[in-house]
Amino acid sequence: MTAAAPPMLTAVLDVARRQLGEVGPAALSLRAIAREVGVVPSALYRYLPGREAILTELIRSGYERLAGAVTEAEAAVPRADHLTRWRTTWRATREWAVAHPHEYALLYGTPVVGYRAPTETVGPATRVVLTLAQVAVDAQIAGARAPASEELGPEVMADAEAVRALLPELGLAVEVPIDPRLVMLVIDGWTTLFGAISFELFGHYERSVTARAEHLDLLARRRAAALGIVALGGATGRDHDGEAQSQA
Amino acid sequence: MTAAAPPMLTAVLDVARRQLGEVGPAALSLRAIAREVGVVPSALYRYLPGREAILTELIRSGYERLAGAVTEAEAAVPRADHLTRWRTTWRATREWAVAHPHEYALLYGTPVVGYRAPTETVGPATRVVLTLAQVAVDAQIAGARAPASEELGPEVMADAEAVRALLPELGLAVEVPIDPRLVMLVIDGWTTLFGAISFELFGHYERSVTARAEHLDLLARRRAAALGIVALGGATGRDHDGEAQSQA
DNA sequence: CGGCGTTCGTGAACAGTGTTCTCTCGATGG
DNA sequence: CCATCGAGAGAACACTGTTCACGAACGCCG
């Protein structure tokens, strides 16, 4: 967003991200960053208001790096293969997290900057769930329907309506009315995805789930089934009505 | 586990837990604790090997406090009402987390002690998921069956078998052979529960889910449905889907 | 060319942290 | 009554983030 990033600032942030990957968010030291850049600590205050600003910037760019890796993987899947797009999104998210555990922890672990996400990080933060939503909407356009009928409570329904109204301005391609249940099922999947990755990286699966990739794919297929997202070509999934959707 | 806890040690830990609730895990200061106890910092090293030991002990007791609140709430529900037991476990877990956000963050946020759970904390950490498992097993004994048939991959199947073999020694009352799918569905629910709470407390629901309690109950009912846990007496609750399961 | 002003980086300082070490009390046991 | 030993004090070390005064180098403009 800055007109032209000063080379010093980019050098600082590059070093900061490297050190973040080694020591983790809590141990990230402004003085250590300054040392590696080859400058005295106070010099950094020409470019940054403080340590928190470094973390905030790492959070913002972290969301974008994650979203970049995920959308790149998802974009490589044929558009009509909604189940593979869905599962690929899950798999790519986990693979990025496993490859960058400290960066993931900075994004989805305990908040470090004032226990409130800075406003400049909310935009990039939504891109993964938007990818999930796009797949779900595309599948719905292609004829997918959530198999189970469930009723949403009034407050949850209001949330779903509010989110639905927000979707177009977030860049979601919508050509069909969106069921509020669809919104809540996508949020369900989003929650499950990051819940499972956090459990894996934070050690809670240590004595139970060891086949992490396969397990996450199991969860992905379950949430896909709830959305009515079935395998391409019809009857591979467990779905009852064998109506295969048309595709380009 | 200590024979008799020295009064000084308990005083330190009490103060530490209080300060944890105010400033959070990252800002928990050994010197501040010593100040409030009325002693010089180095005096604490008579009783503790260092700051990490305080955090480890707070983690251990935190798991027990959470499990205590949850099992107390769950124990107040009639044994045969499996759905209410299940939903109550979810609700009580969230309510404890919301009431003690910093303590929750210490347990389920970014690991602070060496990125590996100390072995003395794994016991208490399993009690919530064991409660969920007990409800699921009781429901299965009463006739509940998971509606959807899904195939588990070989590695996930091996995990499920290993966990199943571990259950009896963890104190789970099992009188019936346990389906490996049941194991993985309980882990699914466990993951969803803490994923949703972490998302709420860590700010990721900020612009989407505002009806937190109702939303968590929606997730609880979805995971219960996957386990075949239905409302007592059939058609009670908002579930009007016909075919009630038989129950003792 | 000469001075000016702005920018950038330095270095010292302050308050705070976790941890280690030495020392001195004071109570307790023989 | 004296010796022992543990509890706590206090100083010190190596860090941390942050602030501030200073000085040197640079481009700009008359």
XYZ file of C-alpha atoms (C1' of nucleotides) in Angstrom:
556
model
C 0.000 0.000 0.000
C 2.950 2.311 0.592
C 3.923 4.309 -2.445
C 7.429 2.897 -2.602
C 8.787 0.757 0.198
C 12.185 1.995 1.387
C 14.809 -0.698 0.912
C 15.673 -0.492 4.581
C 12.101 -1.305 5.548
C 11.893 -4.292 3.241
C 15.257 -5.515 4.519
C 14.017 -5.253 8.082
C 10.848 -7.155 7.292
C 12.708 -9.837 5.357
C 15.058 -10.403 8.253
C 12.136 -10.292 10.668
C 10.270 -12.980 8.759
C 13.365 -15.145 8.622
C 13.914 -14.841 12.361
C 10.229 -15.405 12.990
C 10.549 -18.734 11.216
C 13.393 -19.693 13.514
C 12.451 -18.491 16.969
C 8.708 -17.921 16.861
C 6.582 -14.846 17.501
C 7.216 -14.513 21.229
C 11.001 -14.547 20.937
C 11.153 -12.220 17.951
C 13.589 -9.530 19.031
C 13.836 -6.067 17.589
C 17.448 -5.834 18.654
C 18.309 -9.138 17.024
C 16.688 -7.946 13.813
C 18.665 -4.729 13.954
C 21.875 -6.674 14.537
C 21.330 -8.857 11.503
C 20.422 -5.902 9.347
C 23.659 -4.319 10.539
C 22.223 -1.313 12.254
C 21.666 -0.056 15.759
C 18.258 -0.793 17.343
C 17.091 2.773 17.554
C 17.615 3.200 13.825
C 14.589 1.003 13.176
C 12.364 3.609 14.755
C 12.883 5.772 11.686
C 10.780 3.274 9.772
C 8.590 1.605 12.353
C 6.737 2.862 15.401
C 7.891 -0.172 17.366
C 8.031 -3.906 17.699
C 4.296 -4.396 17.399
C 4.335 -2.790 13.978
C 6.779 -5.436 12.794
C 4.461 -8.158 14.028
C 1.451 -6.475 12.468
C 3.193 -6.280 9.137
C 4.296 -9.906 9.408
C 0.696 -10.846 10.130
C -0.585 -8.949 7.131
C 1.972 -10.377 4.754
C 1.556 -13.796 6.347
C -2.133 -13.859 5.496
C -1.277 -12.914 1.963
C 1.421 -15.547 1.628
C -0.914 -18.206 2.954
C -3.741 -17.072 0.705
C -1.368 -16.950 -2.248
C -0.224 -20.517 -1.741
C -3.777 -21.732 -1.238
C -5.391 -19.947 -4.158
C -2.529 -20.995 -6.428
C -3.112 -24.641 -5.566
C -6.855 -24.311 -5.872
C -6.650 -22.488 -9.184
C -4.822 -25.438 -10.720
C -7.864 -27.682 -10.273
C -10.488 -27.867 -13.052
C -13.321 -25.503 -12.185
C -16.042 -28.103 -12.429
C -14.365 -30.513 -10.021
C -15.730 -28.895 -6.908
C -14.813 -31.675 -4.506
C -11.180 -31.649 -5.580
C -11.101 -27.869 -5.390
C -12.478 -28.074 -1.846
C -10.075 -30.795 -0.737
C -7.150 -29.068 -2.421
C -7.893 -25.882 -0.544
C -7.802 -27.787 2.711
C -4.647 -29.663 1.822
C -2.802 -26.568 0.613
C -3.725 -24.665 3.748
C -2.340 -27.403 5.936
C 0.803 -27.799 3.868
C 1.597 -24.113 4.108
C 0.977 -24.197 7.851
C 3.213 -27.223 8.363
C 5.920 -25.622 6.249
C 5.684 -22.350 8.199
C 4.566 -23.297 11.699
C 5.735 -20.148 13.451
C 4.163 -17.934 10.864
C 0.948 -19.931 11.169
C 1.083 -19.536 14.925
C 1.407 -15.809 14.477
C -1.746 -15.762 12.369
C -3.934 -18.265 14.157
C -2.405 -18.711 17.595
C -2.721 -16.488 20.607
C -3.048 -12.886 19.436
C 0.019 -10.896 20.419
C -0.888 -7.404 19.354
C -3.368 -6.102 21.861
C -5.682 -9.061 21.615
C -7.466 -7.436 18.737
C -6.724 -7.898 15.080
C -5.532 -4.644 13.565
C -7.902 -3.423 10.907
C -5.296 -3.601 8.170
C -5.095 -7.368 8.539
C -8.751 -8.260 8.099
C -8.716 -8.020 4.333
C -6.029 -10.611 3.572
C -7.298 -12.736 6.441
C -10.557 -13.508 4.668
C -9.108 -14.860 1.468
C -8.935 -18.523 2.458
C -12.509 -18.666 3.680
C -13.533 -16.791 0.563
C -11.943 -19.516 -1.519
C -13.962 -22.088 0.380
C -17.090 -20.012 -0.124
C -16.452 -19.668 -3.833
C -16.164 -23.431 -4.231
C -19.358 -23.937 -2.277
C -21.209 -21.354 -4.344
C -19.914 -22.792 -7.593
C -21.051 -26.215 -6.507
C -24.453 -24.857 -5.640
C -24.724 -23.222 -9.035
C -23.875 -26.586 -10.536
C -26.737 -28.147 -8.637
C -25.278 -29.204 -5.325
C -27.695 -29.102 -2.420
C -27.013 -29.622 1.248
C -28.534 -33.018 2.010
C -29.586 -32.509 5.609
C -32.279 -30.015 6.415
C -31.559 -28.155 9.592
C -33.031 -25.083 11.118
C -30.898 -22.130 12.047
C -31.665 -20.156 15.162
C -32.736 -16.551 14.731
C -29.416 -14.985 15.718
C -27.381 -17.351 13.589
C -29.762 -16.664 10.749
C -29.151 -12.953 11.160
C -25.404 -13.552 11.050
C -25.766 -15.614 7.913
C -27.815 -12.898 6.240
C -25.271 -10.262 7.201
C -22.394 -12.319 5.856
C -24.307 -13.076 2.688
C -24.874 -9.370 2.144
C -21.161 -8.822 2.598
C -20.047 -11.386 0.047
C -20.355 -9.449 -3.220
C -18.181 -6.570 -2.088
C -15.546 -9.097 -1.049
C -15.168 -10.205 -4.630
C -17.168 -13.377 -4.543
C -18.687 -14.293 -7.871
C -22.326 -14.888 -7.088
C -24.928 -15.516 -9.718
C -27.477 -17.305 -7.647
C -29.308 -16.621 -4.407
C -27.290 -17.984 -1.532
C -28.891 -20.123 1.105
C -28.118 -18.922 4.633
C -27.446 -22.537 5.530
C -24.735 -22.584 2.904
C -23.064 -19.654 4.610
C -23.055 -21.403 7.945
C -21.791 -24.649 6.430
C -18.869 -22.838 4.860
C -18.070 -21.239 8.212
C -18.322 -24.701 9.724
C -15.763 -26.008 7.272
C -13.521 -22.993 7.763
C -13.618 -23.492 11.520
C -12.897 -27.189 11.227
C -10.001 -26.636 8.841
C -8.129 -24.241 11.079
C -9.175 -26.046 14.225
C -7.582 -29.230 12.963
C -4.407 -27.515 11.780
C -4.050 -25.688 15.088
C -4.584 -28.905 17.002
C -1.893 -30.569 14.923
C 0.669 -27.793 15.170
C -0.014 -26.961 18.799
C 0.424 -30.537 19.940
C -3.109 -31.609 20.823
C -3.165 -34.462 18.309
C 0.089 -35.802 19.700
C -1.329 -38.989 21.136
C -4.335 -39.530 18.921
C -4.117 -38.391 15.325
C -0.824 -39.256 13.691
C -1.968 -39.529 10.067
C -2.437 -35.810 9.826
C -2.865 -35.324 6.094
C -5.217 -38.233 5.694
C -7.206 -37.156 8.700
C -7.606 -33.622 7.452
C -8.834 -34.972 4.155
C -11.404 -37.008 6.028
C -12.666 -33.844 7.672
C -12.643 -32.056 4.324
C -14.784 -34.755 2.746
C -17.215 -34.693 5.652
C -17.723 -30.937 5.401
C -17.963 -31.198 1.636
C -20.661 -33.823 1.994
C -22.638 -31.532 4.269
C -22.522 -28.928 1.514
C -23.637 -31.434 -1.092
C -20.308 -31.218 -2.857
C -19.840 -34.559 -4.546
C -17.127 -36.115 -6.647
C -17.030 -35.348 -10.314
C -18.918 -37.861 -12.412
C -21.557 -38.625 -9.838
C -21.798 -41.658 -7.640
C -18.394 -41.720 -6.013
C -19.632 -39.964 -2.935
C -22.164 -41.274 -0.518
C -24.913 -39.117 -1.864
C -28.355 -40.560 -2.329
C -29.721 -38.925 -5.455
C -27.396 -39.837 -8.257
C -27.936 -36.624 -10.142
C -24.608 -35.820 -11.716
C -24.231 -32.159 -12.330
C -23.415 -30.813 -15.723
C -20.108 -29.187 -16.293
C -18.429 -27.211 -18.999
C 1.428 -34.804 42.896
C 3.759 -33.257 45.440
C 3.426 -34.755 48.884
C 2.546 -31.490 50.603
C 2.729 -28.241 48.689
C 4.710 -25.601 50.583
C 2.507 -22.597 51.350
C 4.948 -20.351 49.535
C 4.569 -22.362 46.336
C 0.785 -22.297 46.442
C 0.858 -18.566 47.123
C 3.102 -18.038 44.118
C 0.852 -20.075 41.876
C -2.280 -18.338 43.114
C -0.782 -14.952 42.389
C 0.514 -16.209 39.067
C -2.930 -17.390 37.996
C -4.463 -14.095 39.019
C -1.917 -12.105 37.048
C -2.305 -14.485 34.126
C -5.973 -13.614 34.020
C -5.107 -9.940 33.824
C -2.128 -9.649 31.507
C -2.054 -12.890 29.539
C 0.582 -15.563 29.168
C 3.160 -13.533 27.244
C 3.277 -10.693 29.739
C 3.318 -12.892 32.808
C 6.306 -11.641 34.774
C 8.192 -13.580 37.389
C 9.326 -10.350 38.999
C 5.791 -9.002 39.142
C 4.659 -12.209 40.792
C 7.467 -11.957 43.321
C 6.539 -8.340 44.033
C 2.939 -9.210 44.739
C 3.918 -12.153 46.909
C 6.159 -9.738 48.772
C 9.458 -11.388 48.090
C 12.539 -10.808 46.004
C 12.612 -12.492 42.560
C 15.480 -14.815 43.288
C 13.588 -16.248 46.241
C 11.209 -17.975 43.863
C 14.028 -20.136 42.600
C 13.928 -22.023 45.863
C 10.613 -23.468 44.759
C 10.662 -23.322 40.995
C 13.341 -23.945 38.388
C 12.232 -20.867 36.481
C 9.467 -19.017 34.708
C 8.595 -21.875 32.411
C 7.798 -24.060 35.393
C 5.187 -21.539 36.504
C 3.593 -21.650 33.086
C 3.722 -25.425 33.009
C 2.009 -25.632 36.360
C -0.609 -23.091 35.258
C -1.220 -25.197 32.173
C -1.662 -28.348 34.191
C -4.013 -26.794 36.705
C -5.791 -24.944 33.895
C -6.668 -28.193 32.170
C -8.004 -29.491 35.437
C -10.044 -26.404 36.141
C -11.546 -26.504 32.680
C -12.263 -30.201 32.944
C -13.758 -29.690 36.373
C -16.172 -27.047 35.166
C -17.123 -29.101 32.133
C -17.641 -32.420 33.865
C -19.601 -30.730 36.620
C -22.003 -29.241 34.094
C -22.258 -32.473 32.158
C -22.814 -34.558 35.280
C -25.935 -32.541 36.093
C -27.689 -33.782 32.960
C -29.742 -37.002 33.108
C -27.610 -39.854 31.847
C -30.056 -40.990 29.211
C -30.337 -37.579 27.581
C -27.286 -37.958 25.413
C -27.935 -34.995 23.171
C -28.251 -32.614 26.104
C -25.135 -34.092 27.690
C -23.281 -33.528 24.435
C -24.517 -29.975 23.960
C -23.942 -29.149 27.614
C -20.342 -30.264 27.340
C -19.865 -27.932 24.395
C -21.604 -25.042 26.066
C -19.753 -25.442 29.362
C -16.420 -25.600 27.581
C -17.127 -22.372 25.760
C -18.421 -20.640 28.871
C -15.299 -21.487 30.823
C -13.153 -20.286 27.949
C -15.028 -17.006 27.642
C -14.817 -16.496 31.381
C -11.063 -17.222 31.405
C -9.782 -16.136 28.011
C -6.132 -15.793 28.966
C -6.098 -19.119 30.678
C -7.753 -20.657 27.639
C -5.144 -19.057 25.423
C -2.446 -20.594 27.556
C -3.960 -24.030 27.045
C -5.041 -23.890 23.418
C -3.169 -20.962 21.892
C 0.386 -20.837 20.701
C 2.489 -23.151 22.869
C 4.909 -21.151 24.966
C 6.955 -23.819 26.639
C 9.277 -25.195 24.043
C 6.582 -25.869 21.494
C 5.987 -29.246 23.000
C 3.463 -30.128 25.638
C 5.213 -31.207 28.812
C 4.384 -34.778 29.648
C 2.828 -33.879 32.975
C 0.070 -31.961 31.217
C -1.237 -34.658 28.873
C -3.319 -36.376 31.521
C -5.607 -33.510 32.504
C -5.665 -32.320 28.913
C -7.625 -35.331 27.755
C -10.527 -35.039 30.141
C -12.782 -32.896 27.969
C -12.476 -35.107 24.923
C -12.975 -38.101 27.188
C -16.256 -36.603 28.325
C -17.315 -36.253 24.716
C -16.243 -39.824 24.054
C -18.176 -41.104 27.033
C -21.362 -39.455 25.806
C -20.855 -40.893 22.353
C -20.228 -44.361 23.724
C -23.248 -44.168 26.020
C -25.385 -43.118 23.093
C -24.073 -45.988 21.045
C -24.879 -48.403 23.833
C -28.370 -46.963 23.844
C -28.674 -47.712 20.164
C -27.366 -44.647 18.405
C -25.714 -45.316 15.086
C -23.844 -42.942 12.850
C -26.168 -42.369 9.919
C -23.641 -41.884 7.169
C -21.397 -44.696 6.123
C -17.971 -43.462 5.202
C -14.762 -45.236 4.481
C -11.726 -44.423 6.595
C -8.295 -44.486 5.014
C -5.821 -47.073 6.266
C -3.697 -44.705 8.318
C -6.683 -43.013 9.920
C -8.079 -46.458 10.637
C -4.844 -47.374 12.381
C -5.062 -44.213 14.474
C -8.632 -44.993 15.410
C -7.678 -48.520 16.465
C -4.796 -47.213 18.550
C -6.981 -44.665 20.277
C -9.672 -47.254 20.878
C -7.129 -49.522 22.521
C -6.092 -46.622 24.717
C -9.574 -45.777 25.960
C -10.061 -48.298 28.771
C -6.911 -47.299 30.620
C -8.044 -43.690 30.428
C -11.070 -44.515 32.516
C -13.708 -44.696 29.843
C -16.584 -46.988 30.689
C -16.865 -49.241 27.680
C -19.189 -52.189 27.547
C -19.583 -52.493 23.848
C -17.231 -52.814 20.891
C -16.382 -49.353 19.619
C -16.607 -48.540 15.977
C -13.438 -46.875 14.664
C -15.693 -44.405 12.875
C -17.095 -43.408 16.247
C -13.599 -42.598 17.450
C -12.943 -40.372 14.481
C -16.322 -38.657 14.822
C -15.596 -37.817 18.440
C -12.225 -36.397 17.430
C -14.059 -34.440 14.740
C -16.363 -32.950 17.344
C -13.501 -32.253 19.713
C -11.603 -30.468 16.957
C -14.643 -28.439 15.962
C -15.411 -27.447 19.524
C -11.992 -25.998 20.261
C -11.593 -24.678 16.752
C -14.737 -22.613 17.148
C -13.820 -21.368 20.612
C -10.332 -20.408 19.471
C -11.765 -18.600 16.462
C -14.105 -16.689 18.731
C -11.543 -15.755 21.353
C -8.738 -15.040 18.926
C -10.834 -12.658 16.840
C -11.436 -14.593 13.642
C -15.216 -14.532 13.987
C -15.154 -10.784 14.446
C -16.905 -9.907 11.219
C -18.943 -13.029 10.622
C -20.220 -14.924 13.640
C -21.621 -12.678 16.342
C -24.129 -15.076 17.912
C -21.380 -17.134 19.445
C -23.320 -19.335 21.853
C -26.067 -20.133 19.382
C -23.553 -20.815 16.665
C -21.557 -23.192 18.816
C -24.737 -25.042 19.638
C -25.432 -25.368 15.938
C -22.034 -26.993 15.487
C -22.661 -29.218 18.497
C -25.926 -30.436 17.030
C -24.325 -31.099 13.679
C -21.565 -33.210 15.190
C -24.088 -34.959 17.401
C -26.168 -35.801 14.373
C -23.145 -37.322 12.691
C -22.755 -39.566 15.719
C -26.408 -40.525 15.654
C -27.039 -38.755 18.931
C -30.656 -37.669 18.879
C -32.948 -35.855 21.221
C -34.505 -37.736 24.079
C -37.906 -39.202 23.317
C -37.554 -38.615 19.622
C -39.102 -35.434 18.348
C -38.143 -32.976 21.060
C -35.888 -30.098 20.331
C -35.796 -28.436 16.964
C -35.073 -31.685 15.244
C -38.216 -32.755 13.440
C -36.567 -35.327 11.295
C -38.832 -38.351 11.757
C -37.308 -41.715 12.611
C -36.291 -41.434 16.220
C -33.644 -43.780 17.404
C -34.599 -46.331 19.967
C -33.146 -45.860 23.376
C -33.232 -47.714 26.640
C 30.547 27.458 -4.621
C 28.565 28.079 0.069
C 25.373 27.601 3.284
C 21.046 25.348 4.692
C 17.958 21.906 6.036
C 16.455 17.393 6.078
C 17.279 12.690 6.526
C 19.593 8.810 8.513
C 22.065 6.489 11.767
C 24.759 6.496 16.254
C 25.366 6.105 21.092
C 23.981 6.662 25.583
C 20.486 6.112 28.804
C 16.225 4.232 31.249
C 13.178 0.884 32.824
C 12.121 -3.562 32.678
C 12.969 -8.762 32.193
C 14.893 -13.876 33.614
C 18.593 -15.951 35.926
C 22.800 -16.835 38.887
C 25.602 -16.165 42.673
C 27.139 -14.845 47.268
C 25.956 -13.661 51.712
C 23.435 -13.124 55.933
C 20.060 -13.867 58.983
C 17.215 -16.950 62.022
C 15.271 -21.001 63.524
C 16.050 -25.627 64.641
C 18.378 -29.766 66.318
C 21.976 -32.047 69.151
C 25.111 -23.274 73.806
C 26.747 -24.012 69.616
C 26.470 -25.856 64.871
C 23.807 -26.584 60.773
C 21.061 -25.581 57.319
C 17.514 -23.471 54.675
C 14.986 -19.192 53.415
C 15.346 -15.077 51.630
C 18.081 -10.688 50.416
C 20.833 -8.231 47.384
C 23.891 -7.464 43.827
C 25.209 -8.567 39.305
C 24.858 -10.117 34.292
C 22.896 -10.296 29.952
C 19.186 -9.340 27.773
C 14.814 -6.670 26.046
C 11.913 -2.330 23.971
C 11.993 2.533 23.777
C 13.472 7.558 24.004
C 16.416 11.262 23.099
C 20.312 14.281 21.941
C 23.897 14.472 18.752
C 26.500 14.362 14.353
C 27.544 13.292 9.814
C 26.231 13.037 5.039
C 23.238 14.394 1.452
C 20.619 17.181 -1.943
C 18.824 21.742 -2.844
C 18.851 26.498 -3.816
C 20.579 31.049 -4.041
